[in-house]
Amino acid sequence: RDDQEAVEFGVPEDAINGHAFHTYTLTSSDGSVQFQLQHNVAGRTVYAEGTADAVKFLSQKVRSETEGKVYSMINVLEAGALE
């Protein structure tokens, strides 16, 4: 990645080493309508906190269930396990 391009795109300089800036664009077939969805994550804290919450979630599942299962972050979210 080019750090200068990232800054020009809107990434804060203190988040250059850890960010996720994404824009999704849907355009009608005739080009007359465009819909954009953008999400920007500056820094790595949110990822670290989400990982810690997932570990707590899995720890509780290991203690309470008798057989192994596969879980995703959707399960963590649906359980309300994010702090």
Short mmCIF file of C-alpha atoms in Angstrom, two decimals:
data_model
loop_
_atom_site.label_atom_id
_atom_site.label_comp_id
_atom_site.label_asym_id
_atom_site.label_seq_id
_atom_site.Cartn_x
_atom_site.Cartn_y
_atom_site.Cartn_z
CA ARG A 1 0.00 0.00 0.00
CA ASP A 2 0.98 3.55 -0.57
CA ASP A 3 0.70 5.46 2.71
CA GLN A 4 0.26 8.82 1.00
CA GLU A 5 -2.62 7.49 -1.10
CA ALA A 6 -4.25 6.10 2.05
CA VAL A 7 -4.01 9.50 3.77
CA GLU A 8 -5.46 11.18 0.68
CA PHE A 9 -8.30 8.64 0.76
CA GLY A 10 -9.06 9.74 4.34
CA VAL A 11 -7.16 7.29 6.54
CA PRO A 12 -5.83 9.10 9.64
CA GLU A 13 -2.04 9.06 9.78
CA ASP A 14 -2.08 7.33 13.17
CA ALA A 15 -4.08 4.46 11.63
CA ILE A 16 -1.86 3.82 8.59
CA ASN A 17 -0.57 0.55 10.05
CA GLY A 18 -4.04 -0.73 10.90
CA HIS A 19 -7.18 0.30 9.05
CA ALA A 20 -9.97 -0.99 6.86
CA PHE A 21 -11.61 1.59 4.61
CA HIS A 22 -14.07 0.10 2.12
CA THR A 23 -16.67 1.50 -0.27
CA TYR A 24 -19.18 -0.72 -2.05
CA THR A 25 -20.99 0.74 -5.05
CA LEU A 26 -24.07 -0.56 -6.85
CA THR A 27 -24.94 1.13 -10.14
CA SER A 28 -28.09 0.61 -12.19
CA SER A 29 -27.65 -0.92 -15.62
CA ASP A 30 -28.29 2.42 -17.34
CA GLY A 31 -25.94 4.29 -14.97
CA SER A 32 -28.63 6.71 -13.80
CA VAL A 33 -28.72 5.48 -10.19
CA GLN A 34 -25.87 4.76 -7.85
CA PHE A 35 -25.97 3.46 -4.27
CA GLN A 36 -22.85 3.44 -2.07
CA LEU A 37 -22.17 1.83 1.27
CA GLN A 38 -19.00 2.84 3.08
CA HIS A 39 -17.44 1.59 6.27
CA ASN A 40 -14.18 2.84 7.73
CA VAL A 41 -12.23 1.34 10.61
CA ALA A 42 -9.29 3.37 11.88
CA GLY A 43 -6.89 1.44 14.07
CA ARG A 44 -6.78 -2.14 15.29
CA THR A 45 -8.45 -1.76 18.69
CA VAL A 46 -11.88 -2.86 17.48
CA TYR A 47 -10.39 -6.06 16.05
CA ALA A 48 -8.50 -6.85 19.25
CA GLU A 49 -11.58 -6.22 21.38
CA GLY A 50 -13.71 -8.40 19.09
CA THR A 51 -11.15 -11.18 19.32
CA ALA A 52 -11.13 -10.98 23.13
CA ASP A 53 -14.94 -11.14 23.18
CA ALA A 54 -14.88 -14.18 20.86
CA VAL A 55 -12.39 -15.94 23.15
CA LYS A 56 -14.66 -15.30 26.15
CA PHE A 57 -17.64 -16.61 24.16
CA LEU A 58 -15.76 -19.77 23.17
CA SER A 59 -14.51 -20.30 26.71
CA GLN A 60 -18.10 -20.28 27.99
CA LYS A 61 -19.17 -22.71 25.24
CA VAL A 62 -16.31 -25.11 26.04
CA ARG A 63 -17.33 -25.17 29.71
CA SER A 64 -21.06 -25.61 29.06
CA GLU A 65 -21.23 -27.99 26.09
CA THR A 66 -20.28 -31.64 25.88
CA GLU A 67 -19.36 -31.83 22.20
CA GLY A 68 -17.27 -29.61 20.00
CA LYS A 69 -18.93 -27.20 17.57
CA VAL A 70 -17.78 -24.62 15.07
CA TYR A 71 -18.80 -21.01 15.73
CA SER A 72 -18.45 -17.77 13.81
CA MET A 73 -18.49 -14.12 14.80
CA ILE A 74 -22.17 -14.14 13.83
CA ASN A 75 -22.76 -16.49 16.78
CA VAL A 76 -20.87 -14.11 19.06
CA LEU A 77 -22.99 -11.19 17.82
CA GLU A 78 -26.29 -13.09 18.09
CA ALA A 79 -25.44 -14.10 21.66
CA GLY A 80 -24.89 -10.45 22.57
CA ALA A 81 -21.37 -11.35 23.67
CA LEU A 82 -19.64 -8.17 22.48
CA GLU A 83 -18.69 -5.82 25.27
#
